[in-house]
PDB file of C-alpha atoms and ligand atoms in Angstrom:
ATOM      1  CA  UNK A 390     -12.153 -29.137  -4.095  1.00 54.00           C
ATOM      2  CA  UNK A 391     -13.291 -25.470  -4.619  1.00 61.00           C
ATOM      3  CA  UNK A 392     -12.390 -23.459  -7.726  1.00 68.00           C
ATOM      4  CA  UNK A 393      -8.543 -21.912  -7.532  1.00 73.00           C
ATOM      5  CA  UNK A 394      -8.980 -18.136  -7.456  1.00 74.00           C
ATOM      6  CA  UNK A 395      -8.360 -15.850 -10.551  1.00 82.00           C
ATOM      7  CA  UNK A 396      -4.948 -14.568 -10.542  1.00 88.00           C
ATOM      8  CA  UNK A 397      -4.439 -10.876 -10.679  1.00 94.00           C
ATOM      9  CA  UNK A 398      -2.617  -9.420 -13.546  1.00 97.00           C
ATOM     10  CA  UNK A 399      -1.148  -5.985 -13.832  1.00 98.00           C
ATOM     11  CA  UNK A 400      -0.993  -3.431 -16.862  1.00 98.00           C
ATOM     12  CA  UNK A 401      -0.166   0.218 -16.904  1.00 98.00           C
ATOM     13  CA  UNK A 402      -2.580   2.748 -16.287  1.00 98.00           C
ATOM     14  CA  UNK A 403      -5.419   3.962 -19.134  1.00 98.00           C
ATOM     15  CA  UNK A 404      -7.019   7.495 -19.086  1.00 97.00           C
ATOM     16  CA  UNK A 405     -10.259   5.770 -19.363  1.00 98.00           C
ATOM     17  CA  UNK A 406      -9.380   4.381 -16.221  1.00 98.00           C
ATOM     18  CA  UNK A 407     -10.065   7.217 -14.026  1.00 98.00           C
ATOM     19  CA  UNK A 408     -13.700   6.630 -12.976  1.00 98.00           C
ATOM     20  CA  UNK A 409     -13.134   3.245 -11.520  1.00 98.00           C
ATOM     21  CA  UNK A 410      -9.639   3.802  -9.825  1.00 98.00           C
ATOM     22  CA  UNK A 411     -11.316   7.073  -8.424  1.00 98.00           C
ATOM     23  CA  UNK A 412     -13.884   4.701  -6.653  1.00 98.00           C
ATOM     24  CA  UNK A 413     -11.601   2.123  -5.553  1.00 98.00           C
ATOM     25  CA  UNK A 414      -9.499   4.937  -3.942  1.00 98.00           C
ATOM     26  CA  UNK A 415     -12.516   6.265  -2.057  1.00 98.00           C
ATOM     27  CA  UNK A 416     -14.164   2.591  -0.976  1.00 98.00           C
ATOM     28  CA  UNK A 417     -10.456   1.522  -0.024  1.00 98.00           C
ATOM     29  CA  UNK A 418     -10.081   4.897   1.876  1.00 98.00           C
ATOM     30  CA  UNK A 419     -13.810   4.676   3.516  1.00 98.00           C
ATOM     31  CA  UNK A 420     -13.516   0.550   4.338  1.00 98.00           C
ATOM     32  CA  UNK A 421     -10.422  -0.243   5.746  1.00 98.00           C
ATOM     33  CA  UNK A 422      -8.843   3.082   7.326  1.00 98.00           C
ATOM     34  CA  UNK A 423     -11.312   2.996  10.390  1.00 98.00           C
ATOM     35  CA  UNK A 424      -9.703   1.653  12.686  1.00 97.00           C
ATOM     36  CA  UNK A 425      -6.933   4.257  12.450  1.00 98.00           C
ATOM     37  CA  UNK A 426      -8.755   7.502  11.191  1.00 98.00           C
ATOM     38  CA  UNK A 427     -11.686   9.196  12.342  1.00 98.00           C
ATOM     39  CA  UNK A 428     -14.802   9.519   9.977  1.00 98.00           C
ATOM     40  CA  UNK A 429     -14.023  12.898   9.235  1.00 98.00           C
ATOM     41  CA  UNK A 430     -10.223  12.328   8.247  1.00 98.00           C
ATOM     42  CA  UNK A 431     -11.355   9.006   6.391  1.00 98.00           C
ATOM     43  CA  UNK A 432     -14.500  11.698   4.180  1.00 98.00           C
ATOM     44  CA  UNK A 433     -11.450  14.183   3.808  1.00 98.00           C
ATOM     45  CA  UNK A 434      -9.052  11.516   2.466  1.00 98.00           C
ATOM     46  CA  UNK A 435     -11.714   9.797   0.418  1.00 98.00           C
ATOM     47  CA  UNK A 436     -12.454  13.466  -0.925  1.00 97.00           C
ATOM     48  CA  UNK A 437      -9.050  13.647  -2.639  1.00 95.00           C
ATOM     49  CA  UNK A 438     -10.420  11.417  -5.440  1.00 97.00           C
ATOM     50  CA  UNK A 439     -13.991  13.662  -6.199  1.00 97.00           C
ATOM     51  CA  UNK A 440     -12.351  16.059  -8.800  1.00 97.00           C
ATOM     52  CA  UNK A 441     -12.221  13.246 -11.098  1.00 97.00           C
ATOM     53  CA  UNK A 442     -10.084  15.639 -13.828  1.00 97.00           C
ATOM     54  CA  UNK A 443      -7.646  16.115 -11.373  1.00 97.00           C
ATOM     55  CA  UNK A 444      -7.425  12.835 -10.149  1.00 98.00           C
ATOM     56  CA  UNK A 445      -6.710  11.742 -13.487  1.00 98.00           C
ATOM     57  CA  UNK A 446      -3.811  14.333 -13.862  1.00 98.00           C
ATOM     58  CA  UNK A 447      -2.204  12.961 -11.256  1.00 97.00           C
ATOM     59  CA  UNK A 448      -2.677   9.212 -12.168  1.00 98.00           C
ATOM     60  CA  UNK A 449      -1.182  10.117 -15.689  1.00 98.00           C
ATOM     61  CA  UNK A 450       1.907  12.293 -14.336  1.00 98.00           C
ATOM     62  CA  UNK A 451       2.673   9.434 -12.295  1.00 98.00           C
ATOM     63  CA  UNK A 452       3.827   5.431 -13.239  1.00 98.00           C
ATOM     64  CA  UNK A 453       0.738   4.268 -12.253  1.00 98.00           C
ATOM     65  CA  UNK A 454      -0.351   0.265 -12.630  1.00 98.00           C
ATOM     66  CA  UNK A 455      -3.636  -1.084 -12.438  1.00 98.00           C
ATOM     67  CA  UNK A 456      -4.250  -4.258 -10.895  1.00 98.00           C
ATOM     68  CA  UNK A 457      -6.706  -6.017 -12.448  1.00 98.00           C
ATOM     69  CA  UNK A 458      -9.237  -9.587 -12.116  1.00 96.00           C
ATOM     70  CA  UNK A 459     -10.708 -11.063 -14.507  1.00 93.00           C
ATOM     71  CA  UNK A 460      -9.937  -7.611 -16.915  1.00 95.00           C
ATOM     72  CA  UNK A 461     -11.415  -5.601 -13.685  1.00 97.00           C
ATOM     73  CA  UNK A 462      -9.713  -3.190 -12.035  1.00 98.00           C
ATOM     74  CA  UNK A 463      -9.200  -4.119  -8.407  1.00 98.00           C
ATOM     75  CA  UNK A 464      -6.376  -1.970  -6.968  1.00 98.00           C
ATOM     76  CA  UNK A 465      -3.727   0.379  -8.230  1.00 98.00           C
ATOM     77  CA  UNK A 466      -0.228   1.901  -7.684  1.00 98.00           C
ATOM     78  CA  UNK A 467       1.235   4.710  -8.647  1.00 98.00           C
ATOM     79  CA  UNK A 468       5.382   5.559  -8.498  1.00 98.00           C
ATOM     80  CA  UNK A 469       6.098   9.457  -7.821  1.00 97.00           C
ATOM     81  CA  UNK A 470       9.833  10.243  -9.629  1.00 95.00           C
ATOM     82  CA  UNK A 471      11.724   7.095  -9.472  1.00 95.00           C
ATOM     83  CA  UNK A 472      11.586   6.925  -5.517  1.00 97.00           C
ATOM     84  CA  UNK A 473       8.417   7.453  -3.986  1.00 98.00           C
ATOM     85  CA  UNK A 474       5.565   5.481  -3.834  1.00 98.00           C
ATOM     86  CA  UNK A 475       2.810   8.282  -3.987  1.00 98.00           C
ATOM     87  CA  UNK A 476      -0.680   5.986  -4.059  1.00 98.00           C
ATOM     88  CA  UNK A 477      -1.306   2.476  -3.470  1.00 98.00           C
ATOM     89  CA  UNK A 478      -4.984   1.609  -2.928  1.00 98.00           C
ATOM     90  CA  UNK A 479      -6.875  -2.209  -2.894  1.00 98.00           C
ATOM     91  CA  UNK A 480     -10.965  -2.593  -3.450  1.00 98.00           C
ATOM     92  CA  UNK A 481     -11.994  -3.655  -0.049  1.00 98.00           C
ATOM     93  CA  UNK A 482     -13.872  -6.742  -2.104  1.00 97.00           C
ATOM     94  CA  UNK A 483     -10.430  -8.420  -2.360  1.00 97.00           C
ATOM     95  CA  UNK A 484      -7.858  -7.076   0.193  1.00 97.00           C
ATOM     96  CA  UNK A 485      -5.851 -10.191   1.765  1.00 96.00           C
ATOM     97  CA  UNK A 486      -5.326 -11.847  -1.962  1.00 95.00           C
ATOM     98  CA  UNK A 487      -1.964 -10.114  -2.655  1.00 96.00           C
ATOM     99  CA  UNK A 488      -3.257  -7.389  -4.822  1.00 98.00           C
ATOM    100  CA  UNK A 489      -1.160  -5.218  -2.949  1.00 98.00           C
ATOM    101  CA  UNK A 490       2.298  -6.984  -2.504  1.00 98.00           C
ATOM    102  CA  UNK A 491       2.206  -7.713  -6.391  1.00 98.00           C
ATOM    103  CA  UNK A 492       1.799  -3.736  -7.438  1.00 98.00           C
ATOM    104  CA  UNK A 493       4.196  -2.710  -4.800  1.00 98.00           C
ATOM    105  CA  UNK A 494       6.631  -6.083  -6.477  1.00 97.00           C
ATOM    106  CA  UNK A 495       6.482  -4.592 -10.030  1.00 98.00           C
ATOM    107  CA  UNK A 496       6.820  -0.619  -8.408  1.00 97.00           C
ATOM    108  CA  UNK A 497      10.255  -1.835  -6.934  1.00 98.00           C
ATOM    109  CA  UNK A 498      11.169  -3.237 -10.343  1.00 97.00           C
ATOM    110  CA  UNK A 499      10.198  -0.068 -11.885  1.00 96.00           C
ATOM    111  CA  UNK A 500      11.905   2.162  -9.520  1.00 97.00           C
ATOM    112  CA  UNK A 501      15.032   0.099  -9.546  1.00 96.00           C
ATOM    113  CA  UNK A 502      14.894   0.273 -13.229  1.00 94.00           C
ATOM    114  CA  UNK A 503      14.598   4.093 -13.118  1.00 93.00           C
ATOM    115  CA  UNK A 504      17.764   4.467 -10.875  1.00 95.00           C
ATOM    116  CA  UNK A 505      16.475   4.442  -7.495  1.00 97.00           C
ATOM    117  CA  UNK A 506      18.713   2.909  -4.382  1.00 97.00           C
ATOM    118  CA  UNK A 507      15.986   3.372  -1.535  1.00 97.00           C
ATOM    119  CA  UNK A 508      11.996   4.007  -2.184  1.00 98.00           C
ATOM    120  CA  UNK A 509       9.849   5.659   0.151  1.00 98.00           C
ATOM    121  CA  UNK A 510       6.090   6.032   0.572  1.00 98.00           C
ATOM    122  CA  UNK A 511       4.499   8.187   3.535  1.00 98.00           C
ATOM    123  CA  UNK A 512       2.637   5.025   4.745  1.00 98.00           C
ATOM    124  CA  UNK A 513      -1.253   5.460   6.402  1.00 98.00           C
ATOM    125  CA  UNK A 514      -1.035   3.996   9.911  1.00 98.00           C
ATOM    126  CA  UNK A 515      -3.475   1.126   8.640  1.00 97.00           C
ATOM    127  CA  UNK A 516      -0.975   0.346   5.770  1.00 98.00           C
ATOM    128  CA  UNK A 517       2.690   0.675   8.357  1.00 98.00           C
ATOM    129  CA  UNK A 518       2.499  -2.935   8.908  1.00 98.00           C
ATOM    130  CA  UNK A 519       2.185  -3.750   5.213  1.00 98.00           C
ATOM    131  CA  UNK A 520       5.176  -2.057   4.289  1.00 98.00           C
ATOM    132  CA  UNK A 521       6.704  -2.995   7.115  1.00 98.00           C
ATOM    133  CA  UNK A 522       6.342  -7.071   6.271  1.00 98.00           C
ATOM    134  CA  UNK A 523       8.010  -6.046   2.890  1.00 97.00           C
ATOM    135  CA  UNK A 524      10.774  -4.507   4.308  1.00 97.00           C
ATOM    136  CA  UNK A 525      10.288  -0.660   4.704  1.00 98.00           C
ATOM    137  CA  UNK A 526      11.332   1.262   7.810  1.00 98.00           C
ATOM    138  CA  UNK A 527       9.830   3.818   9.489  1.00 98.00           C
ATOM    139  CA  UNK A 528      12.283   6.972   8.933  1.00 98.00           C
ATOM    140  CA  UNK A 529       9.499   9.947  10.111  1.00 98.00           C
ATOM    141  CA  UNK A 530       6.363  10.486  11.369  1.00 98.00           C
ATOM    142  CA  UNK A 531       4.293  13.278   9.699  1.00 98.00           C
ATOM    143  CA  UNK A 532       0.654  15.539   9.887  1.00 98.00           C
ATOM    144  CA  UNK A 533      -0.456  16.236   6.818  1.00 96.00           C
ATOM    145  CA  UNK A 534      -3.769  18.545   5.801  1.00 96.00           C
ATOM    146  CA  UNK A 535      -6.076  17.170   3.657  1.00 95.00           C
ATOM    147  CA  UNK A 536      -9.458  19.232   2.723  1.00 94.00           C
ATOM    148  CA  UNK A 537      -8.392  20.563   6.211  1.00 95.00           C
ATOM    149  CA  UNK A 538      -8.945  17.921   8.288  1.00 97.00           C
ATOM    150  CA  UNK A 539      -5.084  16.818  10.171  1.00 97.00           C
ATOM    151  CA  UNK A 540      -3.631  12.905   9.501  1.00 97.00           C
ATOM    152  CA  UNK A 541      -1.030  11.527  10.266  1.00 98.00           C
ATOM    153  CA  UNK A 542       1.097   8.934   8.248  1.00 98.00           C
ATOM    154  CA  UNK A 543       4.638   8.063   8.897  1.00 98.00           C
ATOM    155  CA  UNK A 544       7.617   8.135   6.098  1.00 98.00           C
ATOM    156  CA  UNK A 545       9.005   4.352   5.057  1.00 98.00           C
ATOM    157  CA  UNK A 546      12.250   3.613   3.264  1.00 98.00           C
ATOM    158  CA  UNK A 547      13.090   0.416   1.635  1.00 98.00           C
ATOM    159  CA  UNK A 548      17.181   0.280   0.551  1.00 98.00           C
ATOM    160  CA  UNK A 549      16.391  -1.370  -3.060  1.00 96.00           C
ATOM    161  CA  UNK A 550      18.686  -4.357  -4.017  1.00 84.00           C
ATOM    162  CA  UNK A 551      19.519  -7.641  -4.699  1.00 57.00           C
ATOM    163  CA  UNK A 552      16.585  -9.817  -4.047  1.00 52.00           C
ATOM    164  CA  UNK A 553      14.713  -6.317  -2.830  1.00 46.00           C
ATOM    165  CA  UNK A 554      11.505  -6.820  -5.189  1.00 47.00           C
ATOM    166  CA  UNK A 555      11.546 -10.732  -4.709  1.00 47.00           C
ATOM    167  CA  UNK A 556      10.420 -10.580  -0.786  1.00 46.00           C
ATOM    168  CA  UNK A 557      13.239 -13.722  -0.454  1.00 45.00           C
ATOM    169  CA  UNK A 558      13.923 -16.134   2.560  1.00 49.00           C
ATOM    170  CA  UNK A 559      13.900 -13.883   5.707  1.00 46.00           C
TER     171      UNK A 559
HETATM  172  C1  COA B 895      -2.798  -1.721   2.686  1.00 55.26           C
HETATM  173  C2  COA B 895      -3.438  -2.337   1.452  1.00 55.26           C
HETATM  174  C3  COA B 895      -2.943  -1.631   0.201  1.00 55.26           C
HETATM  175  C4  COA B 895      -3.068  -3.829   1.414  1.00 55.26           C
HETATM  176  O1  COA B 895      -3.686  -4.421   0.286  1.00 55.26           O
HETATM  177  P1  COA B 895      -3.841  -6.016   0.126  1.00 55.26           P
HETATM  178  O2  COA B 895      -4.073  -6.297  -1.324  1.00 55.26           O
HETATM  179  O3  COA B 895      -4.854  -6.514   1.076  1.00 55.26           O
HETATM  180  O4  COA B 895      -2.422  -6.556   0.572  1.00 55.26           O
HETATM  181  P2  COA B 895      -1.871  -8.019   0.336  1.00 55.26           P
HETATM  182  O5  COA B 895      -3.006  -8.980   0.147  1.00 55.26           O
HETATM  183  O6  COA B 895      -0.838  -7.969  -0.709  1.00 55.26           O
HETATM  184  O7  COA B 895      -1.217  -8.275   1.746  1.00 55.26           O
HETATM  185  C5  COA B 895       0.098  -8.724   1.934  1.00 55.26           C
HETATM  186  C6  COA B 895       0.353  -8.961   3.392  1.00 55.26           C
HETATM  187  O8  COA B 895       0.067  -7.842   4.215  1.00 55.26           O
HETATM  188  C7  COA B 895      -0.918  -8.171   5.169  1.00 55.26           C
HETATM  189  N1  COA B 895      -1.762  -7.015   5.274  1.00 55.26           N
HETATM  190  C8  COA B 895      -2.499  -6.466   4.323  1.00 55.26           C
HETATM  191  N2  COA B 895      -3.134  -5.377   4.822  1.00 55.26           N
HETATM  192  C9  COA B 895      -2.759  -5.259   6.097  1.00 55.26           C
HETATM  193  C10 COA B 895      -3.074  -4.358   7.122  1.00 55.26           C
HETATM  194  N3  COA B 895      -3.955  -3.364   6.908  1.00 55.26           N
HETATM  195  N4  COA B 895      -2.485  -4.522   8.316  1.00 55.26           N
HETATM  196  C11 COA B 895      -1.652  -5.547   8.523  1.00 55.26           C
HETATM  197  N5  COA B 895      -1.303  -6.435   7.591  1.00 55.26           N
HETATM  198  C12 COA B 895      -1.865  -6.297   6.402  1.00 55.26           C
HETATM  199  C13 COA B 895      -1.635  -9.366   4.609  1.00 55.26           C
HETATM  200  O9  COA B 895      -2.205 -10.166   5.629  1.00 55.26           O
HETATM  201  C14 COA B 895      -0.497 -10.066   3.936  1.00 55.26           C
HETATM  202  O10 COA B 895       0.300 -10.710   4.865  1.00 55.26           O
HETATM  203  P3  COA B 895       1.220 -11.942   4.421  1.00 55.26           P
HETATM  204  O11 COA B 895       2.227 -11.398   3.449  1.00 55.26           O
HETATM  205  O12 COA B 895       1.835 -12.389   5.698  1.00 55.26           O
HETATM  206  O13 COA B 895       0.307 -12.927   3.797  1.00 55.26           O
HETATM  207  C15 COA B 895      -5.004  -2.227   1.533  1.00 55.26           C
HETATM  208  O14 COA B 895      -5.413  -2.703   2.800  1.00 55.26           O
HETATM  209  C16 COA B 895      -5.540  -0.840   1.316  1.00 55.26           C
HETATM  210  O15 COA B 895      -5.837  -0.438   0.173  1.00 55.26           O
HETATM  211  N6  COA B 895      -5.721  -0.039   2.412  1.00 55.26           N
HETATM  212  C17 COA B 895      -6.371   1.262   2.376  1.00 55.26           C
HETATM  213  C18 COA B 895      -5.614   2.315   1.591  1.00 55.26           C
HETATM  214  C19 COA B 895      -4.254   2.603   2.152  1.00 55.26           C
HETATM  215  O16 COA B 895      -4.077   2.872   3.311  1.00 55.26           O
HETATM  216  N7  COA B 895      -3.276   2.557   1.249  1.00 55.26           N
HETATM  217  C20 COA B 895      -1.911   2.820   1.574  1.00 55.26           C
HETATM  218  C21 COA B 895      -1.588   4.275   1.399  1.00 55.26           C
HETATM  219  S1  COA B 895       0.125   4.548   1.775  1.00 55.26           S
END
């Protein structure tokens, strides 16, 4: 019998952090958007991330968690207000483990702890069915500028409640 994995563990978000989440965001943005974004939107995307400073404002104005293995950072999440999911990003090195589902798990906690009845997040068209398994709805679809190249990304909305963070029988 092989090894069990390491389980990943969550903490909030450090200043000191913003070098590595800045290249998670662009390796997550540059390795698994491809199949929905052109090169071009995928190098403007990943750009969002190069002003490190600024990066790092917007981490820190947000509730932002780090994911992390073994004390690494592998992924991170960060909740905009108490209702809007503004980043959620995985290292490509360990997408499919749940990374994911457990930061958006604790940001539904957190946002139902800050008031809010519905979340929403303007989901990338590679992350739709993601959100969509954890029960968000598609509400709008968008274009959106960014370092003037044109993306799209569609507006989800989850109606927060009982059993809303626990992902429960179906
Ligand atoms: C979308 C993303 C955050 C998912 O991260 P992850 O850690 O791999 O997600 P999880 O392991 O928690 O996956 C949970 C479930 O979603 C599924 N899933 C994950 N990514 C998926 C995808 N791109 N398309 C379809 N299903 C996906 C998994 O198979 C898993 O299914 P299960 O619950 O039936 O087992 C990650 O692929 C990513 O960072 N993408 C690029 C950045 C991005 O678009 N972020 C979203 C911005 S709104």
């Amino acid at each position: 019998m092989g090894q069990a994995l390491p389980k990943p563990a969550l903490r909030p978000f450090l200043a000191t952090d913003t070098p590595v989440l800045a290249a998670i965001f662009a390796a997550s943005v540059e390795e698994l958007t491809g199949e929905d974004y052109s090169e071009a939107q995928q190098q403007a995307w990943a750009g969002a991330a190069d002003d490190e400073e600024q990066f790092g404002k917007r981490l820190a104005n947000e509730l932002t968690l780090v994911a992390t293995l073994q004390n690494s950072p592998v992924g991170f999440a960060a909740l905009k207000g108490k209702d809007h999911i503004d980043m959620l990003y995985v290292h490509p090195g360990v997408v499919g483990q749940g990374v994911a589902s457990m930061l958006l798990d604790a940001l539904e906690k957190l946002a139902g702890g800050r008031g809010a009845k519905t979340l929403t997040v303007d989901a990338s068209d590679n992350a739709s069915e993601f959100f969509t398994k954890r029960g968000y709805t598609a509400t709008r679809r968008n274009t959106v500028t960014v370092n003037g190249e044109w993306l799209a990304n569609t507006t989800m909305q989850k109606t927060l409640g009982e059993g809303a963070a626990t992902g429960g029988p179906t």
